[in-house]
């Protein structure tokens, strides 16, 4: 399986990083080795002084597809989850300055937290899903899918023009504002529609 991450999908997050607002979705990949095994802590890697959390709504692809139209995109997923796209922001900044790919900053081991997946029918309007991230019991990120620049179906349609989507692939749909640094002993808790979805300890 592969992990497809959408960048710059919430206006306020684009502002906070001083990034340019894209004219079409930005995406990049993480390998399956990036998935943090369930119940494992996240170990801050030696190569970064600035690991940021990015809480994101996840979509799990349920069958193979390419060139999927927006109209039919809903047939390609039936589960929604929540996760973290851990990012070595200092490394990413250097990659951006040099115009290099982001993999070192984004695709490293443990960089993809994948929470619990829920049947999409059970969670209401997918274009009005609230989600949040707590760090040590304080809310640090709050988002709602109604603020996405491109919605889930548009993202599936867009990405499938370039990549064949396969059963089990996961799309990270982008992070809202409020990204920040983690430190040893932090505890991160993600909530989707007010219900706890995952918990990660930082080591
Ligand atoms: Mg992200």
GROMACS .gro file of N, CA and C and ligand atoms in nm, residues 5-9 13 28 30 53-56 84-87 89 92 102 106 172-176 179, ligand 1:
model
   79
    5UNK      N    1  -0.010   1.195   0.062
    5UNK     CA    2  -0.035   1.308   0.152
    5UNK      C    3  -0.061   1.434   0.069
    6UNK      N    4  -0.165   1.504   0.109
    6UNK     CA    5  -0.197   1.631   0.044
    6UNK      C    6  -0.135   1.742   0.127
    7UNK      N    7  -0.065   1.832   0.059
    7UNK     CA    8  -0.009   1.949   0.127
    7UNK      C    9  -0.094   2.071   0.095
    8UNK      N   10  -0.089   2.171   0.183
    8UNK     CA   11  -0.150   2.302   0.154
    8UNK      C   12  -0.298   2.292   0.115
    9UNK      N   13  -0.377   2.227   0.201
    9UNK     CA   14  -0.520   2.214   0.171
    9UNK      C   15  -0.607   2.298   0.264
   13UNK      N   16  -0.325   2.726   0.733
   13UNK     CA   17  -0.198   2.655   0.747
   13UNK      C   18  -0.099   2.705   0.641
   28UNK      N   19   0.236   1.437  -0.206
   28UNK     CA   20   0.364   1.365  -0.198
   28UNK      C   21   0.334   1.230  -0.136
   30UNK      N   22   0.435   0.883   0.119
   30UNK     CA   23   0.513   0.818   0.224
   30UNK      C   24   0.508   0.669   0.194
   53UNK      N   25   0.397   1.807   1.454
   53UNK     CA   26   0.275   1.728   1.432
   53UNK      C   27   0.189   1.801   1.329
   54UNK      N   28   0.118   1.723   1.249
   54UNK     CA   29   0.016   1.776   1.157
   54UNK      C   30  -0.101   1.678   1.164
   55UNK      N   31  -0.209   1.715   1.230
   55UNK     CA   32  -0.323   1.623   1.237
   55UNK      C   33  -0.403   1.633   1.107
   56UNK      N   34  -0.446   1.519   1.056
   56UNK     CA   35  -0.514   1.518   0.925
   56UNK      C   36  -0.624   1.410   0.921
   84UNK      N   37  -0.157   1.150   1.198
   84UNK     CA   38  -0.058   1.258   1.203
   84UNK      C   39   0.044   1.238   1.092
   85UNK      N   40   0.070   1.346   1.021
   85UNK     CA   41   0.178   1.352   0.923
   85UNK      C   42   0.295   1.420   0.994
   86UNK      N   43   0.379   1.339   1.063
   86UNK     CA   44   0.494   1.399   1.131
   86UNK      C   45   0.593   1.451   1.026
   87UNK      N   46   0.644   1.569   1.053
   87UNK     CA   47   0.727   1.640   0.955
   87UNK      C   48   0.852   1.694   1.024
   89UNK      N   49   1.048   1.962   1.023
   89UNK     CA   50   1.031   2.094   0.960
   89UNK      C   51   1.165   2.158   0.924
   92UNK      N   52   1.275   1.988   0.613
   92UNK     CA   53   1.189   2.029   0.501
   92UNK      C   54   1.227   2.169   0.452
  102UNK      N   55   1.098   1.634  -0.076
  102UNK     CA   56   1.072   1.643   0.068
  102UNK      C   57   1.086   1.510   0.143
  106UNK      N   58   0.964   1.395   0.536
  106UNK     CA   59   0.824   1.352   0.541
  106UNK      C   60   0.802   1.201   0.544
  172UNK      N   61  -0.383   1.113   0.321
  172UNK     CA   62  -0.381   1.214   0.427
  172UNK      C   63  -0.425   1.345   0.360
  173UNK      N   64  -0.533   1.405   0.411
  173UNK     CA   65  -0.598   1.512   0.333
  173UNK      C   66  -0.552   1.653   0.367
  174UNK      N   67  -0.444   1.666   0.442
  174UNK     CA   68  -0.389   1.799   0.471
  174UNK      C   69  -0.421   1.844   0.612
  175UNK      N   70  -0.338   1.934   0.661
  175UNK     CA   71  -0.352   1.977   0.801
  175UNK      C   72  -0.402   2.121   0.811
  176UNK      N   73  -0.484   2.148   0.915
  176UNK     CA   74  -0.524   2.286   0.940
  176UNK      C   75  -0.412   2.361   1.015
  179UNK      N   76   0.012   2.383   1.355
  179UNK     CA   77   0.120   2.284   1.363
  179UNK      C   78   0.228   2.334   1.459
  204LIG    MG1   79   0.059   1.725   0.612
   0.00000   0.00000   0.00000
